[in-house]
CSV table of C-alpha atoms in Angstrom, one decimal:
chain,number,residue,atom,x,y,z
A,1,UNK,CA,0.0,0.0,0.0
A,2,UNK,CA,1.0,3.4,-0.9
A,3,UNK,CA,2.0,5.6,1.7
A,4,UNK,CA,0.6,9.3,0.6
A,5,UNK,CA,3.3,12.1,0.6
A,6,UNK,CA,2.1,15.0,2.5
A,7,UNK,CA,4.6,17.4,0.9
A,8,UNK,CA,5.3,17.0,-2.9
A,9,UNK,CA,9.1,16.9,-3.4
A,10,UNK,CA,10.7,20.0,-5.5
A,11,UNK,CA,13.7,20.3,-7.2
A,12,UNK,CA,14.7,24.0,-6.7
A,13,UNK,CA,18.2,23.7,-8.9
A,14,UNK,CA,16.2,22.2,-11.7
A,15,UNK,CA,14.9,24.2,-14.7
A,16,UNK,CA,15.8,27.8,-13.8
A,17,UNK,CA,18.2,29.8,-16.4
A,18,UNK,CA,20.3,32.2,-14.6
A,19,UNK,CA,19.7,35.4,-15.3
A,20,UNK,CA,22.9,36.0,-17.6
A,21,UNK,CA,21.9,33.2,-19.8
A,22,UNK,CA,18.2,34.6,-20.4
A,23,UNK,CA,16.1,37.2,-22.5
A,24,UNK,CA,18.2,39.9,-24.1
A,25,UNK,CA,21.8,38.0,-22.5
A,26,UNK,CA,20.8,35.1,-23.6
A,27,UNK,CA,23.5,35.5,-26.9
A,28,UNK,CA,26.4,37.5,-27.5
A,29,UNK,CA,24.7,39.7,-29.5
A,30,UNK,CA,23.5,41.5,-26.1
A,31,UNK,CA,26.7,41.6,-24.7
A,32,UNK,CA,28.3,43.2,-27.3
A,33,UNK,CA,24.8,46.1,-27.8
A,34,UNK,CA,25.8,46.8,-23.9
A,35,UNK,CA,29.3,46.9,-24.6
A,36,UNK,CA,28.2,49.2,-27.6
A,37,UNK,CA,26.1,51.4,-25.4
A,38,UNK,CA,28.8,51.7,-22.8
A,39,UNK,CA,31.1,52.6,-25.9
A,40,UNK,CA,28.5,55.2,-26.3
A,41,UNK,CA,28.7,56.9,-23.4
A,42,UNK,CA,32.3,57.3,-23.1
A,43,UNK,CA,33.3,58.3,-26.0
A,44,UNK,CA,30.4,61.3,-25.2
A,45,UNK,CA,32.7,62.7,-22.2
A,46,UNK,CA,35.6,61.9,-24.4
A,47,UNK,CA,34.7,64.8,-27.0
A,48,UNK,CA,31.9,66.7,-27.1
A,49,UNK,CA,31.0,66.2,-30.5
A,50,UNK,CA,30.8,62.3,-30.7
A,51,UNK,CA,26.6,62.6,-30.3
A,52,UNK,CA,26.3,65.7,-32.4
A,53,UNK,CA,24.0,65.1,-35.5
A,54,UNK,CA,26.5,65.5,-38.4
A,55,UNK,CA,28.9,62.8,-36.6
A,56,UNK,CA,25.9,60.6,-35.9
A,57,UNK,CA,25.2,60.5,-39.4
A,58,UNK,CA,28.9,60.4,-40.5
A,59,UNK,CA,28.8,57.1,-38.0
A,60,UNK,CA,25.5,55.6,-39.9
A,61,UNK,CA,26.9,56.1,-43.1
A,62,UNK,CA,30.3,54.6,-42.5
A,63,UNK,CA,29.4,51.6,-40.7
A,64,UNK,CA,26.6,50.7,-43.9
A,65,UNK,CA,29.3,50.6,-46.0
A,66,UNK,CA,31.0,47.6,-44.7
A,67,UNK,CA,27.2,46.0,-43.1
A,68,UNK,CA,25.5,45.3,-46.1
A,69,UNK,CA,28.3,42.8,-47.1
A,70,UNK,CA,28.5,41.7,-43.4
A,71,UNK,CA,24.7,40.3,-43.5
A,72,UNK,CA,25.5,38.5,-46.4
A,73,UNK,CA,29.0,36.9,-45.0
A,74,UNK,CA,26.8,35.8,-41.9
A,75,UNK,CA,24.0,33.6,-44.2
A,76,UNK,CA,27.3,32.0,-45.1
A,77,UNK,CA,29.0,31.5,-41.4
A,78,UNK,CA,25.9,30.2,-40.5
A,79,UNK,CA,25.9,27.5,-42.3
A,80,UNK,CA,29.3,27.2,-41.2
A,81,UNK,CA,31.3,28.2,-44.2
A,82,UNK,CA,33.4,31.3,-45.1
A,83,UNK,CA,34.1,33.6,-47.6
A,84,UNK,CA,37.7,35.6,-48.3
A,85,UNK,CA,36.4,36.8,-51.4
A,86,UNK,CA,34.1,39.5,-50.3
A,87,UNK,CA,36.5,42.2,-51.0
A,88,UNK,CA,37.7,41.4,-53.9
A,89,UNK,CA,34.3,41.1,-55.2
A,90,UNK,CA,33.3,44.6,-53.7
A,91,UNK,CA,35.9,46.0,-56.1
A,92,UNK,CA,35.5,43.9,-58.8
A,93,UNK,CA,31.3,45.0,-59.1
A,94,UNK,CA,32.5,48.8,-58.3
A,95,UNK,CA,34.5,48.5,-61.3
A,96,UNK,CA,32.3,47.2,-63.7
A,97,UNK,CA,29.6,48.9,-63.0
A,98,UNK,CA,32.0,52.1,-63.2
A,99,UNK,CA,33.1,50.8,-66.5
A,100,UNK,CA,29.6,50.0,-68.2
A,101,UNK,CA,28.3,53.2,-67.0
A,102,UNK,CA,30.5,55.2,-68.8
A,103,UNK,CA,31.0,52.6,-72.1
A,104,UNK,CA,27.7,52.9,-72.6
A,105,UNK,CA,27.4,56.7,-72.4
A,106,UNK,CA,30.0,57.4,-75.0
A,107,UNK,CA,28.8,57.6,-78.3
A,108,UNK,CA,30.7,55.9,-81.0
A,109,UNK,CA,31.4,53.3,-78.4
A,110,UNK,CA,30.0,50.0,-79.3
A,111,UNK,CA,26.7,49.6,-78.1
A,112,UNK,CA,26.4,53.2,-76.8
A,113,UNK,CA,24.2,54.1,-79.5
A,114,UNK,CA,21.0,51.8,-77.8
A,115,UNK,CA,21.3,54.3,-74.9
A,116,UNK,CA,22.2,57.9,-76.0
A,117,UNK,CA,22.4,60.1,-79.1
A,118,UNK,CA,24.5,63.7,-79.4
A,119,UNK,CA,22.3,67.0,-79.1
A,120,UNK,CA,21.2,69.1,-82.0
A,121,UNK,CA,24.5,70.9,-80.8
A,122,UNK,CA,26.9,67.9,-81.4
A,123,UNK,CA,28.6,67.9,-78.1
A,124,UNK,CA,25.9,67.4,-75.4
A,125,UNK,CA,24.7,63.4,-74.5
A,126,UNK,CA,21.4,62.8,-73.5
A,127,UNK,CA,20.3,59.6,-72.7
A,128,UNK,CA,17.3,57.8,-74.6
A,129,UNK,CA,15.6,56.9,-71.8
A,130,UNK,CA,16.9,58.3,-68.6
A,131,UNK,CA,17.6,55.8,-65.8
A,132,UNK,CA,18.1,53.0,-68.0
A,133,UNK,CA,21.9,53.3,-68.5
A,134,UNK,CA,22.0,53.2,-64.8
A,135,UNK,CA,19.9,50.2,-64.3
A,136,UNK,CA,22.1,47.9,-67.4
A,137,UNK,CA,25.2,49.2,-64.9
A,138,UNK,CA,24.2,47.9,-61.9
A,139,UNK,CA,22.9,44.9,-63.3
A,140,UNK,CA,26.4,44.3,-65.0
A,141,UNK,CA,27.5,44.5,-61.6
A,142,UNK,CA,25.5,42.9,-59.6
A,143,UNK,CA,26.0,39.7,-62.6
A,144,UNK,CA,29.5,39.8,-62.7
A,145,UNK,CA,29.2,38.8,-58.3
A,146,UNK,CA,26.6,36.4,-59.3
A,147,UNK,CA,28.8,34.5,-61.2
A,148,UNK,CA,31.8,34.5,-58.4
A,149,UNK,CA,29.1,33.6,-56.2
A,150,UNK,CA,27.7,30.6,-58.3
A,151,UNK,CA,31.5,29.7,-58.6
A,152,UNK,CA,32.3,29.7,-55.4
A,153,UNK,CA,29.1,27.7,-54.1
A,154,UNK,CA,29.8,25.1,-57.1
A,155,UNK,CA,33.2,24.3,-55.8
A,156,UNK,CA,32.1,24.1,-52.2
A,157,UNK,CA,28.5,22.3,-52.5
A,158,UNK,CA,29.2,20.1,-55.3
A,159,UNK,CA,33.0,19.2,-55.9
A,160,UNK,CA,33.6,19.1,-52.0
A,161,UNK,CA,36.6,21.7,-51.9
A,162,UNK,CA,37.6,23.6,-48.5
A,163,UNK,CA,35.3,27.2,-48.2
A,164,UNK,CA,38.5,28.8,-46.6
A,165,UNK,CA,40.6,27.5,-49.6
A,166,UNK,CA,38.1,28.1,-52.5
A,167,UNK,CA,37.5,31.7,-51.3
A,168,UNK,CA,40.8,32.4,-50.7
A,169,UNK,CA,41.6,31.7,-54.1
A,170,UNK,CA,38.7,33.1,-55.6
A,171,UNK,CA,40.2,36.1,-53.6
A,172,UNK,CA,43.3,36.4,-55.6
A,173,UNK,CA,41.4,35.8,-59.3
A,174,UNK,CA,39.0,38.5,-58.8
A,175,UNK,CA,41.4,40.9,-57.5
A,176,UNK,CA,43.6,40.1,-60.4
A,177,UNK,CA,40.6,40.5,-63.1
A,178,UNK,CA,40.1,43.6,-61.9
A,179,UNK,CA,43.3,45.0,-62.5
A,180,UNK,CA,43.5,43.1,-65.9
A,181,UNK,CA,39.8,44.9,-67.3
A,182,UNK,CA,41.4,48.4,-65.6
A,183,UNK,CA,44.8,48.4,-66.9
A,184,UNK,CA,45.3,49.3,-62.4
A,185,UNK,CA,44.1,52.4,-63.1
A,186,UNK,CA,40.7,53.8,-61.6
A,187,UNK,CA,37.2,54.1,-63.3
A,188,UNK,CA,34.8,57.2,-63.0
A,189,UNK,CA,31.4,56.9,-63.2
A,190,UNK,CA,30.3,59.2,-66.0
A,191,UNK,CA,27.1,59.8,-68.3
A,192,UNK,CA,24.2,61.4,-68.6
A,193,UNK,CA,23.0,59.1,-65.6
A,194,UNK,CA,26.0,59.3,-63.5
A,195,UNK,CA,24.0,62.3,-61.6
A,196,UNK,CA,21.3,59.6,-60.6
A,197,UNK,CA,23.9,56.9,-59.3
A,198,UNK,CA,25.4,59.2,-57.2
A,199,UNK,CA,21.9,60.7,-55.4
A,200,UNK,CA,21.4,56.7,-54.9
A,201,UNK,CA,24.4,55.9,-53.4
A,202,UNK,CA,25.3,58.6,-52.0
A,203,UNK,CA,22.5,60.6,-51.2
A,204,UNK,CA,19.9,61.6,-48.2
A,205,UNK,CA,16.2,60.0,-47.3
A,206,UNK,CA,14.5,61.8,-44.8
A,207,UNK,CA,17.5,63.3,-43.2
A,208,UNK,CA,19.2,59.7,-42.8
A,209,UNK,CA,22.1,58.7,-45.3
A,210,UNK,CA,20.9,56.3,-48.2
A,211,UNK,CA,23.1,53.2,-47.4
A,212,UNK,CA,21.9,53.4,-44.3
A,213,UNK,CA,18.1,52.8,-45.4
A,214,UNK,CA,19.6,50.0,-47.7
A,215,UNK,CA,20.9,48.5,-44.5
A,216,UNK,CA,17.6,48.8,-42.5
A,217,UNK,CA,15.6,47.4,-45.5
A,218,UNK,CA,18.1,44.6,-46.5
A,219,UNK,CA,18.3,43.3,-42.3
A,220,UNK,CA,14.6,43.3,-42.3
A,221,UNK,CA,14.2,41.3,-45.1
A,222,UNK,CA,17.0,38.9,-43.9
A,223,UNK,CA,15.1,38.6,-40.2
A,224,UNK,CA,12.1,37.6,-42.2
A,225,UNK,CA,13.8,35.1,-44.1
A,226,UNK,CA,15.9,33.9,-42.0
A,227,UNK,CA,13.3,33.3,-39.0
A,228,UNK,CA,10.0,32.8,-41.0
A,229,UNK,CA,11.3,30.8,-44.1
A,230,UNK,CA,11.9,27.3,-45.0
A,231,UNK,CA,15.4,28.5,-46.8
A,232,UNK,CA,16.1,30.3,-43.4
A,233,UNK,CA,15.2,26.8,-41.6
A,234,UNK,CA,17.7,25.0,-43.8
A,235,UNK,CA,20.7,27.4,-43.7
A,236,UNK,CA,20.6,26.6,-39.8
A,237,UNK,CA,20.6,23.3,-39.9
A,238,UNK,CA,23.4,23.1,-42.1
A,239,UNK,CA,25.3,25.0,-39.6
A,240,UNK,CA,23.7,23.0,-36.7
A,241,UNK,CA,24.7,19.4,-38.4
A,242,UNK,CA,25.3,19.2,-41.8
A,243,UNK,CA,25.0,15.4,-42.5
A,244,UNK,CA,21.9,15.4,-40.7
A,245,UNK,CA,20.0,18.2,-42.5
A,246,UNK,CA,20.9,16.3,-45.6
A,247,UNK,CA,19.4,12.8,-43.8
A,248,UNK,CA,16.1,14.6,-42.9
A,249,UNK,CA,15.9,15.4,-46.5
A,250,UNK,CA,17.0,19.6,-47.0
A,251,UNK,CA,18.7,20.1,-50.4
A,252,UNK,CA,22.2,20.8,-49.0
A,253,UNK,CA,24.1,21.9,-52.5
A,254,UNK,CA,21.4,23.7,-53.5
A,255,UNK,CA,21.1,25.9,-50.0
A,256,UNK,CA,24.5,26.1,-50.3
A,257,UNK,CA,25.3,28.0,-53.5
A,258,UNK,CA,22.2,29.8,-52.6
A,259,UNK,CA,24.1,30.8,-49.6
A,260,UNK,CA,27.2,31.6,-51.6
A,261,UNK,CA,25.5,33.8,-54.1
A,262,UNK,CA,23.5,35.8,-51.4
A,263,UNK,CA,26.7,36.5,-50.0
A,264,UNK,CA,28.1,37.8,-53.2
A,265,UNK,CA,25.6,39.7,-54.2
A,266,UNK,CA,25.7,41.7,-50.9
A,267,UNK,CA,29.3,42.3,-51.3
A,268,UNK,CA,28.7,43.2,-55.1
A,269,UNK,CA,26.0,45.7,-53.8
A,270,UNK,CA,28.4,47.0,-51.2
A,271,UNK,CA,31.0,48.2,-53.8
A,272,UNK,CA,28.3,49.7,-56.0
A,273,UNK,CA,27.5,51.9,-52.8
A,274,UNK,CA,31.0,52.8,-52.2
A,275,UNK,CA,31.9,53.3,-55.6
A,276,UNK,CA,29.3,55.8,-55.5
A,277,UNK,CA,30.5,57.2,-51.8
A,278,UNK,CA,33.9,57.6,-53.7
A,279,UNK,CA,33.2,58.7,-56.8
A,280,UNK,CA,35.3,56.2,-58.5
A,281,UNK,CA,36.6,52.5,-58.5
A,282,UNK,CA,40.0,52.3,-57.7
A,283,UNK,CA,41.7,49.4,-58.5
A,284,UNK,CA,43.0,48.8,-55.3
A,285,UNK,CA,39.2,49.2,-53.9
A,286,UNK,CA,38.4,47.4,-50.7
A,287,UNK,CA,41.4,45.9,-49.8
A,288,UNK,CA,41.5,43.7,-46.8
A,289,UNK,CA,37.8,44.5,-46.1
A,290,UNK,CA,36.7,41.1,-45.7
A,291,UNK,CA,38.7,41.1,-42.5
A,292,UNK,CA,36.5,43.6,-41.5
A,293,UNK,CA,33.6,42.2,-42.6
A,294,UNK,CA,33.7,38.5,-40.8
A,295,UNK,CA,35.4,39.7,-37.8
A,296,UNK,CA,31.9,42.4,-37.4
A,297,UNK,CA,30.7,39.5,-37.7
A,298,UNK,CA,31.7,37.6,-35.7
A,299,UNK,CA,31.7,40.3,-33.1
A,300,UNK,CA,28.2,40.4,-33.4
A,301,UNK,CA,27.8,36.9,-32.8
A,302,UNK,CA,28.1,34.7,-35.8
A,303,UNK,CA,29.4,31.3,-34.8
A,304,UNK,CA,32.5,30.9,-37.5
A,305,UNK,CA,31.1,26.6,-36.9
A,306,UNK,CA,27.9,27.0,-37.6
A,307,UNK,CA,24.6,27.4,-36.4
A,308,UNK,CA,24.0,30.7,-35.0
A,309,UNK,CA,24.2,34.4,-36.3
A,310,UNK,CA,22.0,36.7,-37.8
A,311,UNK,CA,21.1,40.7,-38.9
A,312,UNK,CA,21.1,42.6,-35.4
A,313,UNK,CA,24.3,40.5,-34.3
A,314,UNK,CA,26.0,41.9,-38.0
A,315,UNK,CA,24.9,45.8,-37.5
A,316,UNK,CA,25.8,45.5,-33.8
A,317,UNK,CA,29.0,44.4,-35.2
A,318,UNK,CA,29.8,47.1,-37.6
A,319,UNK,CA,28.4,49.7,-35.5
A,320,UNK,CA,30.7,48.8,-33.2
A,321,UNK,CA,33.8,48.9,-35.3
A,322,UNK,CA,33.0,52.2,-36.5
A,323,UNK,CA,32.0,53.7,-33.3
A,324,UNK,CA,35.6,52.8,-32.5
A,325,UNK,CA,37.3,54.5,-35.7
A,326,UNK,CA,34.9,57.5,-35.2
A,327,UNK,CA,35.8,57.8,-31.7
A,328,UNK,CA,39.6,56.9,-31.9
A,329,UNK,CA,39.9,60.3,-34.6
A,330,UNK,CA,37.7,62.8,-32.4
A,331,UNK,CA,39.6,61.5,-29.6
A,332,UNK,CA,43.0,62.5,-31.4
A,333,UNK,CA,44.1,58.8,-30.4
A,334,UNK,CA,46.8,57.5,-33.1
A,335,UNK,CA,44.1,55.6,-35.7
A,336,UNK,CA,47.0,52.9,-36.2
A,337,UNK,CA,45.7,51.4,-32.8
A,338,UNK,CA,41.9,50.6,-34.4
A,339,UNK,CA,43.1,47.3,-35.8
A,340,UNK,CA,44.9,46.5,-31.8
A,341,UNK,CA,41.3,47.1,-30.2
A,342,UNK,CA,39.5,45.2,-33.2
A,343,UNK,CA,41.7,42.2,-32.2
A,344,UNK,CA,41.3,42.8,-28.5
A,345,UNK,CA,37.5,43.1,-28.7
A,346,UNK,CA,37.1,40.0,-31.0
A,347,UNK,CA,39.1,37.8,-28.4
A,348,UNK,CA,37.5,39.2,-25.9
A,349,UNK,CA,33.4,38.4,-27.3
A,350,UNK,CA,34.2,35.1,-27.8
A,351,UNK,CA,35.8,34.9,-24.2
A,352,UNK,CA,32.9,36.1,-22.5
A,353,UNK,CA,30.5,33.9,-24.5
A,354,UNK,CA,32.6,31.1,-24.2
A,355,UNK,CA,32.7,32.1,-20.1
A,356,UNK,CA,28.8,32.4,-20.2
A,357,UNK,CA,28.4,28.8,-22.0
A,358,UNK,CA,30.3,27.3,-19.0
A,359,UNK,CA,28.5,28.6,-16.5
A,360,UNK,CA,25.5,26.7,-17.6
């Protein structure tokens, strides 16, 4: 016969999260916004002209120029891969587009006469239909990184080569094609439309700068896709346990490139925006940004093996990069020690994460 418990017996160590392992500290992400805020508030009694609205702009404009490419580096880190090449293809789209703009805005170039004709006075170019020599430019660009993109994902997916390796070397090829279709020498966007390119790329919305609205748009749509998506189901479990995701039945080569062109794309977009920032395509454009770019990154909270990441962690990243530029210079601190405290910080977010998952 039973013997009936008067008390029920609890288990008070059982089930509770502690409270730095729950809601908004629950990832790294949080850590490094309050490490972000903090940065905030110092640099504020550093100089008195860190929160003024020019700098605040100069800040949100600065940081979207390295955070468009950085949400499309993370679809890739997420499913555990990488990409070296985002760089290379930042500069190689800048130039193209540069290029295509101003080949097709020539007349007596080949193919220039589809888009513009001369004035009755023989000297001025006016375009055919205005926007569209703008539109075949960017497309140019943006196709030239859909192809590294569908190259890159074709030797990762489907012959089984390294990510670090493939990249690397995609690195090298797309650098080099850009100084072989530029002679090394710089391209000028130039035309009848050049006028728009530069109000795009360049420009204001609303009082904010326009690669920051880019930014804003192109994190939103990644949340959604990401989080309410079977694509976005897929790319995490390929970063959670590849073999797996390929026994329950997810078309792992095919997410793959998809992955791999996304994240091309974003870095071909991000040299479009710069190009127009700069007014030009220098052949030695973006150089060693796509350090930059995976360690915000990875800053943010992007698990280099796999399986976690995503479009707050990659602004939060960036942000906080450029927040540490911006307030190195206002600060008269030597610039040179921006890549020490980039090294510092990225050791130190993976510390405290890694401190946070043992406390568990």
């Amino acid at each position: 016969m039973a013997t009936p418990v008067e008390s029920p017996i609890t288990f008070s160590n059982v089930g509770k999260t502690k409270w730095w392992q729950s809601g908004f500290l629950a990832s790294q992400t949080g850590y490094v916004l309050l490490a972000l805020v903090a940065l905030f508030v110092v640099m504020n009694f550093a100089s008195p002209y860190f929160l003024t609205e020019g700098n605040i702009q100069n800040v949100a404009k600065n940081f979207s120029f390295i955070a468009i490419a950085t949400l499309g580096v993370t679809f890739v880190i997420i499913t555990g891969g990488i990409d070296l090449s985002v760089g290379s293809v930042m500069c190689f789209s800048a130039m193209i587009t540069s290029m295509v703009m101003t080949q097709i805005s020539t007349p007596g170039l080949p193919g220039a006469g589809w888009f513009v004709h001369l004035a009755g006075d023989g000297k001025t170019v006016i375009a055919n239909l205005p926007g569209l020599i703008l539109l075949v430019s960017v497309l140019a660009g943006l196709g030239v990184a859909l192809v590294v993109g569908l190259v890159n994902g074709f030797c990762i997916a489907v012959l089984g080569l390294s990510p670090f390796v493939t990249t690397l070397g995609m690195l090298s090829i797309v650098r080099g094609l850009g100084y072989v279709v530029s002679n090394g020498r710089g391209s000028f966007p130039s035309g009848p439309d050049a006028d728009y390119f530069y109000e795009l790329t360049s420009g204001v919305v609303f009082g904010l700068p326009a690669p920051f609205i880019y930014l804003v748009i192109l994190a939103v749509a990644m949340a959604i896709v990401l989080h309410h998506t079977g694509f976005g189901r897929h790319v995490f479990a390929l970063g959670g346990n590849e073999k797996a995701a390929a026994l329950t039945g997810i078309p792992v080569v095919r997410v793959k490139i998809e992955v791999y062109v996304i994240c091309a794309l974003a870095a071909g977009l991000q040299g479009i925006i710069i190009c127009g920032w700069l007014g030009s395509a220098p052949a030695n454009m973006a150089s060693s940004y796509e350090l930059n770019v995976i360690a915000a990154a990875s800053i943010g909270g992007a698990n280099l093996a796999g399986g976690l990441g995503g479009p707050l962690g990659a602004i939060v990243g960036c942000m906080l990069l450029e927040v540490i530029r911006n307030g190195l210079v206002l600060a008269q601190v030597n610039s040179y020690w921006q890549q020490t405290l980039v090294g510092v910080i990225i050791i130190a977010a993976v510390l405290v994460d890694r401190l946070r998952s043992r406390m568990a």
